[in-house]
PDB file of C-alpha atoms in Angstrom:
ATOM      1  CA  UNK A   1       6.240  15.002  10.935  1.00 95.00           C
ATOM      2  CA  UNK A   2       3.796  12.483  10.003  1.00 97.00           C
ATOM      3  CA  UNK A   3       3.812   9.424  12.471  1.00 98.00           C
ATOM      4  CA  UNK A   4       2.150   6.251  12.435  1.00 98.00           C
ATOM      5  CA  UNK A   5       2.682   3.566  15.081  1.00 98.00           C
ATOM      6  CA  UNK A   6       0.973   0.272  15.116  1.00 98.00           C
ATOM      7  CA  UNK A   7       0.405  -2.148  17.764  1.00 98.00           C
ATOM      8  CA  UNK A   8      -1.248  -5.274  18.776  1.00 98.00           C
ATOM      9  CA  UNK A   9       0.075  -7.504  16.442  1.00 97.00           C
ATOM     10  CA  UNK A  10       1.144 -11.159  17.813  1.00 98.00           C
ATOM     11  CA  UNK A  11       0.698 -14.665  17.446  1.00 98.00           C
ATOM     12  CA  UNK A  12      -3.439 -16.481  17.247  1.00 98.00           C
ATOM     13  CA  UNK A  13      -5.006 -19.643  16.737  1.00 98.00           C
ATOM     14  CA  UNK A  14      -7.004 -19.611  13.625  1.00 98.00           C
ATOM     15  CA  UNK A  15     -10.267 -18.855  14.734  1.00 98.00           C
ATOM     16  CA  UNK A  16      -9.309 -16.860  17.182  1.00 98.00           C
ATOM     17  CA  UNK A  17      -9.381 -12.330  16.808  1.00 98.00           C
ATOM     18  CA  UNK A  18      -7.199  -9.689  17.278  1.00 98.00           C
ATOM     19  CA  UNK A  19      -7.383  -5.815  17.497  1.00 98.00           C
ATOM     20  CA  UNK A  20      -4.933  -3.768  15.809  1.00 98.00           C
ATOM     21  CA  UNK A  21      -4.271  -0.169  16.825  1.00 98.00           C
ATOM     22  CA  UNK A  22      -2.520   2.808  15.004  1.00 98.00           C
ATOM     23  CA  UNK A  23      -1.957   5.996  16.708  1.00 98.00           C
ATOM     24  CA  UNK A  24      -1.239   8.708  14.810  1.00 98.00           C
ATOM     25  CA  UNK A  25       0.180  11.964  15.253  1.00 98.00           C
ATOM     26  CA  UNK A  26       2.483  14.794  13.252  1.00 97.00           C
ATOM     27  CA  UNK A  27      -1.285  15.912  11.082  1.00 97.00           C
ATOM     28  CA  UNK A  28      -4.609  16.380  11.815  1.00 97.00           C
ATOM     29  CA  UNK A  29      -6.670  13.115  12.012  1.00 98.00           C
ATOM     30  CA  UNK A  30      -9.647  13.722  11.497  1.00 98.00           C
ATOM     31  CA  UNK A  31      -8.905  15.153   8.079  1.00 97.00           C
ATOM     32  CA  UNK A  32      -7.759  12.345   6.456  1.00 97.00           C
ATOM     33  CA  UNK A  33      -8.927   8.859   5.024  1.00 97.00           C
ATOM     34  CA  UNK A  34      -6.958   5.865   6.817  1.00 98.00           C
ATOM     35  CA  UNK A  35      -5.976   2.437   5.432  1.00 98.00           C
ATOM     36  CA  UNK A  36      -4.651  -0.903   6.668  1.00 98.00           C
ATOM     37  CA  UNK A  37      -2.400  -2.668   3.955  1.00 98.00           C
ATOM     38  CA  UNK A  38      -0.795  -6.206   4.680  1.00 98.00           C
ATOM     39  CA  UNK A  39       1.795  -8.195   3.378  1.00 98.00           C
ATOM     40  CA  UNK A  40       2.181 -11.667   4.099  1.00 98.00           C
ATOM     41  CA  UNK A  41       5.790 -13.059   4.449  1.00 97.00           C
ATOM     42  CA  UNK A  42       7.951 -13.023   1.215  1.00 96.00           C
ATOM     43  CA  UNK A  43       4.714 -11.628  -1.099  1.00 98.00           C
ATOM     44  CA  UNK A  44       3.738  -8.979  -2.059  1.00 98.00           C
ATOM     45  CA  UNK A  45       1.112  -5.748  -0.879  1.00 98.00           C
ATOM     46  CA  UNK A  46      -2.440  -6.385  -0.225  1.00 98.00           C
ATOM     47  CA  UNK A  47      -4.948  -3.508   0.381  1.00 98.00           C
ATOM     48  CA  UNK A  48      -7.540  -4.456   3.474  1.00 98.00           C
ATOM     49  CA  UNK A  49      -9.248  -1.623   4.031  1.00 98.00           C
ATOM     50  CA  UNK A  50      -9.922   2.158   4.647  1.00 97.00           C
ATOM     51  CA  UNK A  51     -11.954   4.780   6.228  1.00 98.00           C
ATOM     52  CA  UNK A  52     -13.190   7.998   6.046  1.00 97.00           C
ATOM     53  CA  UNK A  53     -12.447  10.960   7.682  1.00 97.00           C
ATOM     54  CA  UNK A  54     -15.722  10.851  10.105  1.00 97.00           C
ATOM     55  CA  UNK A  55     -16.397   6.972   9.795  1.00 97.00           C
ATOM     56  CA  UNK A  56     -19.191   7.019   7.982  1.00 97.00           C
ATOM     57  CA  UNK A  57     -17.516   5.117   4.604  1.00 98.00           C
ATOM     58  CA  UNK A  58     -15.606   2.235   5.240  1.00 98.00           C
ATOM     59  CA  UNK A  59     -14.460  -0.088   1.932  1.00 98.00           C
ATOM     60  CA  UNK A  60     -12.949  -3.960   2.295  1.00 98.00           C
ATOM     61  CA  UNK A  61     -11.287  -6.783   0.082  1.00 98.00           C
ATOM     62  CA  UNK A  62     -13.299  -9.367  -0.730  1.00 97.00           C
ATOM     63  CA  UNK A  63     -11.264 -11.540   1.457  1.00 98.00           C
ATOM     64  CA  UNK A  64     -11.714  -9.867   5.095  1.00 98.00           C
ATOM     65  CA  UNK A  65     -15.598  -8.642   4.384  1.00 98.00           C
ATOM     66  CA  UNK A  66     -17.341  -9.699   7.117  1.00 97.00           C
ATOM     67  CA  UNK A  67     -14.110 -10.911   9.505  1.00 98.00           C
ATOM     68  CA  UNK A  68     -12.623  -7.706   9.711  1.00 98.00           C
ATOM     69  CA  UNK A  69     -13.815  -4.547  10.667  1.00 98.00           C
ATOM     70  CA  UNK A  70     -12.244  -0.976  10.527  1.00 98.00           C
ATOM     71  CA  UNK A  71     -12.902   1.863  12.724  1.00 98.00           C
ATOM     72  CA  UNK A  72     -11.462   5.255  14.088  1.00 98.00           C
ATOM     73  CA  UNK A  73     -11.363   7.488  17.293  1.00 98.00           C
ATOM     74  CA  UNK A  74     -10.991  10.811  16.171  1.00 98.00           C
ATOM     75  CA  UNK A  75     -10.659  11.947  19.684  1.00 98.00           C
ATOM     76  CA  UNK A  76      -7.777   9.769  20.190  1.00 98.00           C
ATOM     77  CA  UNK A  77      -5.744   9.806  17.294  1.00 98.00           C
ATOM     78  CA  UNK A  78      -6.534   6.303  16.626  1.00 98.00           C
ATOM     79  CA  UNK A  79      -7.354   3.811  13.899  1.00 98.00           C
ATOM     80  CA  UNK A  80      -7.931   0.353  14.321  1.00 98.00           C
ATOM     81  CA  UNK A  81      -8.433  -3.089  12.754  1.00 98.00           C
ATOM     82  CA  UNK A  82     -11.026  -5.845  14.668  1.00 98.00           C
ATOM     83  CA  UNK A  83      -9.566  -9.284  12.833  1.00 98.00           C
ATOM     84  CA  UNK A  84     -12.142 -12.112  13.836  1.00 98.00           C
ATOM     85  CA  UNK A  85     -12.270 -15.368  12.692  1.00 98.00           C
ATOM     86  CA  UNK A  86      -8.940 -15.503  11.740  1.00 98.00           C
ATOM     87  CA  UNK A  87      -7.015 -17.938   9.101  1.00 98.00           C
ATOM     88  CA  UNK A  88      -3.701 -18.996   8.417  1.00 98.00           C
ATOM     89  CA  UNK A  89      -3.698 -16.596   5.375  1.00 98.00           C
ATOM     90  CA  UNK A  90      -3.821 -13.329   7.020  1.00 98.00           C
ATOM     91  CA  UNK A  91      -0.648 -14.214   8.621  1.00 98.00           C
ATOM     92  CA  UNK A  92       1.595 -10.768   7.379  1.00 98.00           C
ATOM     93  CA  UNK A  93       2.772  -7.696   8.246  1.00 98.00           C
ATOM     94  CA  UNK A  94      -0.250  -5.225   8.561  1.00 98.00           C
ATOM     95  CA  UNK A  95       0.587  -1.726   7.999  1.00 98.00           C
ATOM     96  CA  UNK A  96      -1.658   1.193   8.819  1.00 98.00           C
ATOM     97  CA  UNK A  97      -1.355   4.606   6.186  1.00 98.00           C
ATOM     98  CA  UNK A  98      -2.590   7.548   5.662  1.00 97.00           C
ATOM     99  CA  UNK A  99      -4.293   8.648   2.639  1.00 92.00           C
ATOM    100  CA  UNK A 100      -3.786  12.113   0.673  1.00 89.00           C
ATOM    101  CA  UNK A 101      -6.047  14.265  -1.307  1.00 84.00           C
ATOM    102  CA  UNK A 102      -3.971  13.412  -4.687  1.00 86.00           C
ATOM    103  CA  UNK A 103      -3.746   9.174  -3.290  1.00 87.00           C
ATOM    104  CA  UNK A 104      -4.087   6.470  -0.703  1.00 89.00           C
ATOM    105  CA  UNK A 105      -1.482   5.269   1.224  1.00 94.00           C
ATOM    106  CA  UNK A 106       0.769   8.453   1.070  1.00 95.00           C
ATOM    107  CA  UNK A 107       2.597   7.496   4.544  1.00 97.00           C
ATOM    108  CA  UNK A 108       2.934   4.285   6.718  1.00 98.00           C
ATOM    109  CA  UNK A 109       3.917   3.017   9.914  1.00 98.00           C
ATOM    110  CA  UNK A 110       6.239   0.559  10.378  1.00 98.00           C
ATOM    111  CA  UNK A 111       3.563  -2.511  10.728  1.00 98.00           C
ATOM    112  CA  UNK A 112       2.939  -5.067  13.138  1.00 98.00           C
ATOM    113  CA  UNK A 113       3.418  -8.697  12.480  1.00 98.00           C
ATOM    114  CA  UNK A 114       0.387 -10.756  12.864  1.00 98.00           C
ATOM    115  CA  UNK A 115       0.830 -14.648  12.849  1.00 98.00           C
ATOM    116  CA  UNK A 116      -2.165 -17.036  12.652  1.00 98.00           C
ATOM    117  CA  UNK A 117      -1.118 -20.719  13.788  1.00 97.00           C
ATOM    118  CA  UNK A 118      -1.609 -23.311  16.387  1.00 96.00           C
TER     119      UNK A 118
ATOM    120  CA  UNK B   1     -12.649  -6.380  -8.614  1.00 95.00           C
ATOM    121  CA  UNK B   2      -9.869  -4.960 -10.603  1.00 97.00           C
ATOM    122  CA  UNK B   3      -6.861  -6.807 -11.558  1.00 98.00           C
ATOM    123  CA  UNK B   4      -3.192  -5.279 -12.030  1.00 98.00           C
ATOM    124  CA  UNK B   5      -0.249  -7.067 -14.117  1.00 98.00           C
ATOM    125  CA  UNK B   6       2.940  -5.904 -13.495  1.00 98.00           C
ATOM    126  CA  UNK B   7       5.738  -6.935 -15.726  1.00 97.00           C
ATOM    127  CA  UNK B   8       8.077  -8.414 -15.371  1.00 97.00           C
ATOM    128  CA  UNK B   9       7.889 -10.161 -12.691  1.00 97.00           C
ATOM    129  CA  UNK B  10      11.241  -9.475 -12.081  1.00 97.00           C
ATOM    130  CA  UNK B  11      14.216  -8.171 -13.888  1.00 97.00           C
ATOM    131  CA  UNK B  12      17.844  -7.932 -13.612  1.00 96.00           C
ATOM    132  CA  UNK B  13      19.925  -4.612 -14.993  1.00 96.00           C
ATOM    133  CA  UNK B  14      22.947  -2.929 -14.498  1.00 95.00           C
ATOM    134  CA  UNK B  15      23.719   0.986 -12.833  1.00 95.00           C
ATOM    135  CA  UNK B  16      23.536   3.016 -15.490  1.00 96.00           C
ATOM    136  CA  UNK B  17      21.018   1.095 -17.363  1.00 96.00           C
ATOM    137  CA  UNK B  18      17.353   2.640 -18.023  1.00 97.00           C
ATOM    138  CA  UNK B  19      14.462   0.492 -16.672  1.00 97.00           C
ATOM    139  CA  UNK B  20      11.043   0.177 -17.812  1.00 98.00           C
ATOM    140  CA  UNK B  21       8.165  -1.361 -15.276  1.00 98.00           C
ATOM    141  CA  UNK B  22       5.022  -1.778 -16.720  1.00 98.00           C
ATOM    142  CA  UNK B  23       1.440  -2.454 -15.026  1.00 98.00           C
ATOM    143  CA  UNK B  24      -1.774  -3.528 -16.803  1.00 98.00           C
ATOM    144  CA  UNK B  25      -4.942  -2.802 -15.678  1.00 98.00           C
ATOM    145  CA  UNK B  26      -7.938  -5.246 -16.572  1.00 98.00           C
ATOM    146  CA  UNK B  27     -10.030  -2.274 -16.821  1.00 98.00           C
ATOM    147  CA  UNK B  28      -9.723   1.204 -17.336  1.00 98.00           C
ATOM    148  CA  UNK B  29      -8.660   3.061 -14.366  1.00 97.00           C
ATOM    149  CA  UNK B  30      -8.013   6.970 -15.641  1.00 96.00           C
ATOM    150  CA  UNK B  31      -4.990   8.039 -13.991  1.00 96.00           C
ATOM    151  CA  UNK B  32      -5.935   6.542 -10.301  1.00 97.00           C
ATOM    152  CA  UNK B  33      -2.564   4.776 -10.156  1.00 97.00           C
ATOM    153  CA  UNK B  34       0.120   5.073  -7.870  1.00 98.00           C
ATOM    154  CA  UNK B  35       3.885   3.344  -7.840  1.00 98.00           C
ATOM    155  CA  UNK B  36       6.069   2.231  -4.898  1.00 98.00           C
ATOM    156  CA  UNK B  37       9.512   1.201  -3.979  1.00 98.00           C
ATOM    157  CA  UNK B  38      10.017  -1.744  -1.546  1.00 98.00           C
ATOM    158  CA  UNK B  39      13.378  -2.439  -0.359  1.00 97.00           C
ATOM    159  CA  UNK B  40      13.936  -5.789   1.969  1.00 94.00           C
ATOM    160  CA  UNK B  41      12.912  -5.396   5.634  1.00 94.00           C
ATOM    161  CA  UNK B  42      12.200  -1.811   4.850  1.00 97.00           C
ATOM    162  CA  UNK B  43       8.340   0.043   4.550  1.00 98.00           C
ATOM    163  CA  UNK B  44       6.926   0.408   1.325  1.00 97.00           C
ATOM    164  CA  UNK B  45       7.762   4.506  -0.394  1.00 97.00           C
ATOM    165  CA  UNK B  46       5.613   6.369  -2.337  1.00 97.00           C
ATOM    166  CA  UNK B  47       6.977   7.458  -5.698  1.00 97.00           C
ATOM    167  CA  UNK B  48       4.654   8.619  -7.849  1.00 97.00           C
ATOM    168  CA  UNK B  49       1.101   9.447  -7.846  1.00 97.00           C
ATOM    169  CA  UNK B  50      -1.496   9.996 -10.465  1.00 97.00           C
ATOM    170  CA  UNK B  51       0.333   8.066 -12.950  1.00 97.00           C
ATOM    171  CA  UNK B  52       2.485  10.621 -13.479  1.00 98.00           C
ATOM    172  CA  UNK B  53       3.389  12.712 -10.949  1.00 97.00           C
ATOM    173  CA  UNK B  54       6.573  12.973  -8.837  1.00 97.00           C
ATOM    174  CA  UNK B  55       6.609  12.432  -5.033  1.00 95.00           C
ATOM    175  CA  UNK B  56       8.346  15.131  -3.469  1.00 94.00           C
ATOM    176  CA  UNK B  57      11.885  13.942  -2.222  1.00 95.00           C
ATOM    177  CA  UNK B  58      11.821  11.490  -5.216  1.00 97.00           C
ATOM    178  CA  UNK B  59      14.632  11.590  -7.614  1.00 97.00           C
ATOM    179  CA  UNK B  60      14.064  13.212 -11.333  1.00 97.00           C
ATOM    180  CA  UNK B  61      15.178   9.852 -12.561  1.00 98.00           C
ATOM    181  CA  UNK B  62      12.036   7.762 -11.709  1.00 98.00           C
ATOM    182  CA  UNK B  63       9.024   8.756 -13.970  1.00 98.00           C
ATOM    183  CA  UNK B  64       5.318   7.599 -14.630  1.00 98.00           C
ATOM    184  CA  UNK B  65       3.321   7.624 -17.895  1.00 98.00           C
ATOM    185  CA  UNK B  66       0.300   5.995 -18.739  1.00 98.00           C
ATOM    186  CA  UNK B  67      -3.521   6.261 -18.626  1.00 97.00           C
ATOM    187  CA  UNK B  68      -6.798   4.120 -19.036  1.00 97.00           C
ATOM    188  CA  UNK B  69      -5.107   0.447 -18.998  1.00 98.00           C
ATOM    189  CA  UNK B  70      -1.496   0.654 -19.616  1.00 98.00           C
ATOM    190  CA  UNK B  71       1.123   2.550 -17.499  1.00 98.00           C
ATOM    191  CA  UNK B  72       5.131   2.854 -16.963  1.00 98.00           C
ATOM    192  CA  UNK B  73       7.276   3.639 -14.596  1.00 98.00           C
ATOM    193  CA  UNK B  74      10.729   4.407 -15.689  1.00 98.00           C
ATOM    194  CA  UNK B  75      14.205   4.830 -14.386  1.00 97.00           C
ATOM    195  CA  UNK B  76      16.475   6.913 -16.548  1.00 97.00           C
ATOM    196  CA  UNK B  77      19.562   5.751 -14.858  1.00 96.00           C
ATOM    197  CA  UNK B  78      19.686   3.194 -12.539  1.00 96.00           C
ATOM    198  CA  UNK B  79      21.189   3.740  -9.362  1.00 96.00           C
ATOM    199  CA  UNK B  80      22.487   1.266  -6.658  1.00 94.00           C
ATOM    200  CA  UNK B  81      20.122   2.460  -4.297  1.00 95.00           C
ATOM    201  CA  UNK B  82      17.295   1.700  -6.824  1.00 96.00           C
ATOM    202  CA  UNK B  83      17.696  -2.320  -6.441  1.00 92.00           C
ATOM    203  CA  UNK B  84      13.947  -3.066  -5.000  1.00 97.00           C
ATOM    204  CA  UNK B  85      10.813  -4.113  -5.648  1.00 98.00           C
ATOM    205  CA  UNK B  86       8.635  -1.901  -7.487  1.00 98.00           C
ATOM    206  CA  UNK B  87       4.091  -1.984  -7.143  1.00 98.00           C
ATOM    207  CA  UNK B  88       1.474  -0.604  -8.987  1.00 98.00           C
ATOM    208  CA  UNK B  89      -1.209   0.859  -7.009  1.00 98.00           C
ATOM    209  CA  UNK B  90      -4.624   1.616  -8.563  1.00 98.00           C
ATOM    210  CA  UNK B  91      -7.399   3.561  -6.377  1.00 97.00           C
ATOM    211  CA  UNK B  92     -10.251   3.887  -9.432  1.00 96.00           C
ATOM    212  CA  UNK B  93     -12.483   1.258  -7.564  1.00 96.00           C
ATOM    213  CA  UNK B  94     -12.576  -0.344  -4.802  1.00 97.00           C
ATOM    214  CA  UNK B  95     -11.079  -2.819  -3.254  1.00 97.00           C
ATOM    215  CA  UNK B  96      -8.412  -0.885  -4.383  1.00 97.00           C
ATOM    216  CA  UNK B  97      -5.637  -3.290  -5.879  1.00 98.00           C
ATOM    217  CA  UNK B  98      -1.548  -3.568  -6.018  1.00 98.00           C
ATOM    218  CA  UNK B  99       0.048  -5.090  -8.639  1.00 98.00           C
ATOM    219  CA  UNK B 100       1.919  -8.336  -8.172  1.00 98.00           C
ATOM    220  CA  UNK B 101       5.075  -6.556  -8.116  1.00 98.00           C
ATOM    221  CA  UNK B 102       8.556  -6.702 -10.014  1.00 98.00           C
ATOM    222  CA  UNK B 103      11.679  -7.639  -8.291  1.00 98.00           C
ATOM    223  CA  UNK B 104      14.621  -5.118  -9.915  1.00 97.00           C
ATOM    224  CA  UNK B 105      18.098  -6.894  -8.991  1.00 95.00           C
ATOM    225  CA  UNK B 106      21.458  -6.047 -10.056  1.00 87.00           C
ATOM    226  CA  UNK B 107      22.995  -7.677 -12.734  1.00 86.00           C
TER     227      UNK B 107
END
């Protein structure tokens, strides 16, 4: 079974950074292209980001480029999301998923709130 | 980037009833488009992928047409366990892009 478990969400000043982690398990990992998709409260789904199977392609919306960077440990099972310089808009729920050869975001963990205020 | 227009923006219907969703794209997109079901406080579902094509585990009911610019997902019969919001998805070019969603409530 396909399982994907976030972590390191919480509450930042804006300015401040976070690192998100997903660990994954259930498939082989290092097969697979890996996303982050958000959703701030009450709105709808944005797509952030994704990454390919080795690390060597990695794609962005135009409003994270150069904040936010995404990255993978294929040795650990792991996916993550560097969130610098951080605003009041990327307060939402950021969910990490895992792509499939006919689509992206085919499954996805449960999220992990991530709340930018002072 | 490209944009994707759901509408409506939200709808209301009755069990029974037979539902049409449709999403816009501002450019043409092949079949690269995926649809979801949201329910509230719950993790968005995969229903259908390549415009068309049925998720396993997904219901016969729910269907996708469409190509290029214009696509539709459609509920034959409306179920109570269908009330939810509904995206477009579409993965032709990056950043890839949802639409703005429709809200389906019961009437």
């Amino acid at each position: 079974e396909v399982q994907l478990v976030e972590s390191g969400g919480g509450l930042v000043q804006p300015g401040g950074s976070l690192r998100l982690s997903c660990a994954a398990s259930g498939f082989t990992f290092s097969s697979y292209w890996m996303s982050w998709v958000r959703q701030a409260p009450g709105k709808g789904l944005e797509w952030v980001a994704n990454i390919k199977q080795d690390g060597s392609e990695k794609y962005y919306v135009d409003s994270v480029k150069g904040r936010f960077t995404i990255s993978r440990d294929n040795a650990k099972n792991s996916l993550y999301l560097q969130m610098n310089s951080l605003r009041a808009e990327d307060t939402a729920v950021y969910y990490c998923a895992r792509d499939h050869s006919n689509g992206p975001v085919r499954y996805w963990g449960q999220g992990t709130l991530v709340t930018v205020s002072s | 980037d490209i944009q994707m227009t759901q509408s409506p923006s939200a709808m209301s219907a009755s069990v029974g009833d037979r539902v049409t969703i449709t999403c816009r794209a501002s450019q043409g997109i092949s079949n690269y488009l995926a649809w979801f079901q949201q329910k509230p406080g719950k993790v968005p579902k995969r229903l259908i992928y390549a415009a068309s094509s049925l998720q396993s585990g997904v219901p016969s009911r729910f269907s996708g047409s469409g190509s290029g610019t214009e696509f539709t997902l459609t509920i034959s019969s409306l179920q109570p366990e269908d009330f939810a919001t509904y995206y477009c998805l579409q993965h032709n070019s990056y950043p890839h892009t949802f639409g703005q969603g429709t809200k389906l409530e019961i009437k």
